[in-house]
Amino acid sequence: MKGDSLLLIGRRLLQAAPVVMGIIVVTFILTRALPGDPAVFFAGPAADEKSIAEIRASLGLDKSWPEQFWVYLQNLARGDLGKSISTGQPVMEEIATRLPASLELTLMGLLLAVAIAIPLGILAATRPNSFVDHLCRLVVTIGVSLPTFFTGLFLVYIFYFLLGLSPAPLGRLSIIHISPDHVTGFYLIDSLIAGDLEVFRAALSQMILPASTLAIFALAPLARMTRAAMLGVLSSDYVRTARASGLSSRTVLWVYAFQNAMLPVLTTLGMVFSFLLGANVLVEKVFAWPGIGSFAIEALIASDYAAVQGFVLAMALMYVLLNLAIDILYTVVDPRIGLEG
Amino acid sequence: MESRNPLLAVDNLSLEFRTRTGVVKALENVSFEIEKGQTVGVVGESGSGKSVMSYAIMGISDPAARITSGRIVFGGISLFEKSGQELQEMRGREISMIFQSPRTALNPIRTIGSQLEDVIYRHSSFRGRQIRGRALDLLNQVHIPDPEKRYHAYPFELSGGMCQRVMIAIAISSNPWLLIADEPVTGLDVTTQAAIMDLIKDAARERNMGTILITHDLGLAAEYCDRIIVMHSGHVVEVADTEHLFMRPRHPYTAKLIGATPNASRDLAELSSIPGNLPDLRAELPACRYSERCEHLKEDCLEPPLPRLETEAGHLVACRYPL
């Protein structure tokens, strides 16, 4: 069984390769097909035909698309995503410094959502029509009906403006703190590695509101799927068998019902995570979070095509990796995969 | 003392489901007894309450089910007086059950070995390596070829017949006194059916275990059962020793059921079907729930109470005008 799943994981990895290639092609074409000429943009308002042509040549835009694509590939292979026009920094560097901020926020939001949604869904399923079940329904309705930017602003209004419980929504750390030494790029982890509890607390307090905003958004599908999956599994034949065999309620619930119910929840989790990456863009804007989402918005407004291209590529790669991870997790959890695939 | 007590006595059991569309009177005044080592068949068409009754005996009824009257006495003790914890410990140890469609009745993402171990761990004093030894022993007893290898197989990797053998191994792991087999061979091919039924029969004989065989296949019941209970829409309409029942059915429904069962000596053309359908159990029902379909209906058949006549020793029929 073990060797089989390793083989399977290898095959899934190979299957991901053409997808990555496709993403590279699409981002390349997309940015070239966009209206507006970057050379004109670069040259500035006072440029004449000649200087624009020079800049076009220096950017390599006078070559044919296949040639440009070849150059683009070579640059990619070297990890060169071009330079951002608006910041003047290499796009790769921008993304590398901003991605951990986004990831940390997203993961924290997801973690919060999972920690609340799964117990809520299980309780709701095991006690249908109880108080918990109604609470679950309420939370789900709230979660799907409130847009994230609204939840974000609402939380800021209550907890920062009215109650003064949380710090100003201005990024990952207030200015009085110095960011911890870079190890993982996640402030919460880095500050713990550095043993600086005060920075940890400060980073955490900055993160609670934006992470909660994302969590409220992610809660709904997770709680609903957990509840539905648990209800389905609890009325399944094998749970009936487990009950008829006199297994303890705990074993029936956790070993027989929960493990099976987690399969569809896992799929939903993957989907929710990719939704969150998208929702992140607005939440980062609301909380002045220095992640790749806010970077992308600025780049888009400034027609900064190298930056947009880099952002799209990074996000797409993350989706692919995420789906790969979910697939692999699935093959580990569900023995039936392998043979059918 | 003990020999005079039946192993299981279901006494005037009534059970209803409260649903959104009304109260479904799924069982009404069901009574029967089972002796040690006896195999009793419960027959009747779908919806007659066979499974509902067995779930009630197991104590695994749907949460919407309410037992409104009666008792279930097992080994001289009323099951309704036991705590939930006590009932849970009895299940799988003293009363076991196997089901239809064995492939879905086993946990799809757990190896059959682990599922067997779960039950052994729960009900025995075996620990550690002993559990595995016991599990392999059981797999051998139910004639699973190469149990060492099958031990790590998942249900989807085994045939339906194999899965039912695993189910039987789980059910008999604690040498229970009573085994309820709910349509154990429905959906299996004919040769497998015979093998599984023989396995159940042998396991019951070795342990002097009472067996309830729930089936809609009268032929199967005739072959394996000492006694047969005929159910129709939540009523027990006839109880008799197998031979008696087939030689001289007294309830019109039983006679119709036998007439609808194919066998070697009868042409397909001679098979009759039973007219009408089961009544809607949510409605007000006449005393005799078969009355609507009955060819021998008389006026007072609709009046309560539903009689329970003993036409001869051990032959009970719930009909005012038995055939």
JSON list of C-alpha atoms in Angstrom, two decimals, chain A residues 1 236-251 255-257 259-260 263 333-337 339-340, chain B residues 55 58 60 88 91-92 95-97 99-101 104-110 114-115 118-119 122-123 154 156-157 167 170:
[
{"chain": "A", "resi": 1, "resn": "MET", "atom": "CA", "xyz": [0.00, 0.00, 0.00]},
{"chain": "A", "resi": 236, "resn": "SER", "atom": "CA", "xyz": [-24.53, 5.27, 6.82]},
{"chain": "A", "resi": 237, "resn": "ASP", "atom": "CA", "xyz": [-24.54, 1.49, 6.93]},
{"chain": "A", "resi": 238, "resn": "TYR", "atom": "CA", "xyz": [-21.09, 1.22, 8.45]},
{"chain": "A", "resi": 239, "resn": "VAL", "atom": "CA", "xyz": [-21.91, 3.51, 11.35]},
{"chain": "A", "resi": 240, "resn": "ARG", "atom": "CA", "xyz": [-25.00, 1.38, 11.96]},
{"chain": "A", "resi": 241, "resn": "THR", "atom": "CA", "xyz": [-22.70, -1.68, 11.96]},
{"chain": "A", "resi": 242, "resn": "ALA", "atom": "CA", "xyz": [-20.34, 0.02, 14.39]},
{"chain": "A", "resi": 243, "resn": "ARG", "atom": "CA", "xyz": [-23.27, 0.79, 16.69]},
{"chain": "A", "resi": 244, "resn": "ALA", "atom": "CA", "xyz": [-24.65, -2.73, 16.35]},
{"chain": "A", "resi": 245, "resn": "SER", "atom": "CA", "xyz": [-21.22, -4.04, 17.31]},
{"chain": "A", "resi": 246, "resn": "GLY", "atom": "CA", "xyz": [-21.46, -2.15, 20.58]},
{"chain": "A", "resi": 247, "resn": "LEU", "atom": "CA", "xyz": [-18.44, 0.05, 19.90]},
{"chain": "A", "resi": 248, "resn": "SER", "atom": "CA", "xyz": [-18.29, 2.97, 22.32]},
{"chain": "A", "resi": 249, "resn": "SER", "atom": "CA", "xyz": [-19.95, 6.19, 21.24]},
{"chain": "A", "resi": 250, "resn": "ARG", "atom": "CA", "xyz": [-16.53, 7.81, 21.12]},
{"chain": "A", "resi": 251, "resn": "THR", "atom": "CA", "xyz": [-15.10, 5.21, 18.74]},
{"chain": "A", "resi": 255, "resn": "VAL", "atom": "CA", "xyz": [-13.02, 6.57, 14.20]},
{"chain": "A", "resi": 256, "resn": "TYR", "atom": "CA", "xyz": [-16.02, 5.58, 12.09]},
{"chain": "A", "resi": 257, "resn": "ALA", "atom": "CA", "xyz": [-18.00, 8.76, 11.45]},
{"chain": "A", "resi": 259, "resn": "GLN", "atom": "CA", "xyz": [-12.74, 10.15, 9.59]},
{"chain": "A", "resi": 260, "resn": "ASN", "atom": "CA", "xyz": [-15.14, 9.43, 6.76]},
{"chain": "A", "resi": 263, "resn": "LEU", "atom": "CA", "xyz": [-13.03, 13.42, 3.14]},
{"chain": "A", "resi": 333, "resn": "VAL", "atom": "CA", "xyz": [-6.49, 9.35, 3.97]},
{"chain": "A", "resi": 334, "resn": "ASP", "atom": "CA", "xyz": [-8.67, 7.48, 1.49]},
{"chain": "A", "resi": 335, "resn": "PRO", "atom": "CA", "xyz": [-7.36, 4.06, 0.42]},
{"chain": "A", "resi": 336, "resn": "ARG", "atom": "CA", "xyz": [-9.91, 3.89, -2.42]},
{"chain": "A", "resi": 337, "resn": "ILE", "atom": "CA", "xyz": [-8.22, 6.62, -4.46]},
{"chain": "A", "resi": 339, "resn": "LEU", "atom": "CA", "xyz": [-7.00, 2.13, -7.77]},
{"chain": "A", "resi": 340, "resn": "GLU", "atom": "CA", "xyz": [-9.71, 4.20, -9.34]},
{"chain": "B", "resi": 55, "resn": "TYR", "atom": "CA", "xyz": [-33.20, -2.55, 15.30]},
{"chain": "B", "resi": 58, "resn": "MET", "atom": "CA", "xyz": [-30.60, -4.23, 19.13]},
{"chain": "B", "resi": 60, "resn": "ILE", "atom": "CA", "xyz": [-30.20, 0.98, 17.61]},
{"chain": "B", "resi": 88, "resn": "GLN", "atom": "CA", "xyz": [-24.00, -0.76, 24.37]},
{"chain": "B", "resi": 91, "resn": "ARG", "atom": "CA", "xyz": [-24.44, -5.25, 21.56]},
{"chain": "B", "resi": 92, "resn": "GLY", "atom": "CA", "xyz": [-21.86, -7.27, 19.71]},
{"chain": "B", "resi": 95, "resn": "ILE", "atom": "CA", "xyz": [-26.67, -9.91, 20.61]},
{"chain": "B", "resi": 96, "resn": "SER", "atom": "CA", "xyz": [-25.02, -9.37, 17.24]},
{"chain": "B", "resi": 97, "resn": "MET", "atom": "CA", "xyz": [-26.33, -8.35, 13.91]},
{"chain": "B", "resi": 99, "resn": "PHE", "atom": "CA", "xyz": [-26.79, -6.69, 7.46]},
{"chain": "B", "resi": 100, "resn": "GLN", "atom": "CA", "xyz": [-27.74, -6.58, 3.85]},
{"chain": "B", "resi": 101, "resn": "SER", "atom": "CA", "xyz": [-25.16, -5.16, 1.38]},
{"chain": "B", "resi": 104, "resn": "THR", "atom": "CA", "xyz": [-21.37, -0.71, 2.52]},
{"chain": "B", "resi": 105, "resn": "ALA", "atom": "CA", "xyz": [-21.86, -2.14, 6.01]},
{"chain": "B", "resi": 106, "resn": "LEU", "atom": "CA", "xyz": [-18.10, -2.04, 6.59]},
{"chain": "B", "resi": 107, "resn": "ASN", "atom": "CA", "xyz": [-16.14, 1.17, 7.08]},
{"chain": "B", "resi": 108, "resn": "PRO", "atom": "CA", "xyz": [-14.72, 1.95, 3.62]},
{"chain": "B", "resi": 109, "resn": "ILE", "atom": "CA", "xyz": [-11.51, 3.58, 4.83]},
{"chain": "B", "resi": 110, "resn": "ARG", "atom": "CA", "xyz": [-10.52, 1.11, 7.53]},
{"chain": "B", "resi": 114, "resn": "SER", "atom": "CA", "xyz": [-8.71, -3.07, 12.19]},
{"chain": "B", "resi": 115, "resn": "GLN", "atom": "CA", "xyz": [-12.50, -3.23, 12.16]},
{"chain": "B", "resi": 118, "resn": "ASP", "atom": "CA", "xyz": [-12.06, -2.69, 17.24]},
{"chain": "B", "resi": 119, "resn": "VAL", "atom": "CA", "xyz": [-14.81, -5.10, 18.21]},
{"chain": "B", "resi": 122, "resn": "ARG", "atom": "CA", "xyz": [-14.21, -3.62, 22.96]},
{"chain": "B", "resi": 123, "resn": "HIS", "atom": "CA", "xyz": [-15.69, -6.91, 24.11]},
{"chain": "B", "resi": 154, "resn": "TYR", "atom": "CA", "xyz": [-10.07, -2.61, 2.62]},
{"chain": "B", "resi": 156, "resn": "PHE", "atom": "CA", "xyz": [-13.62, -2.29, -1.55]},
{"chain": "B", "resi": 157, "resn": "GLU", "atom": "CA", "xyz": [-10.86, -4.77, -2.31]},
{"chain": "B", "resi": 167, "resn": "MET", "atom": "CA", "xyz": [-19.27, -9.19, 8.99]},
{"chain": "B", "resi": 170, "resn": "ILE", "atom": "CA", "xyz": [-17.24, -9.48, 13.62]}
]
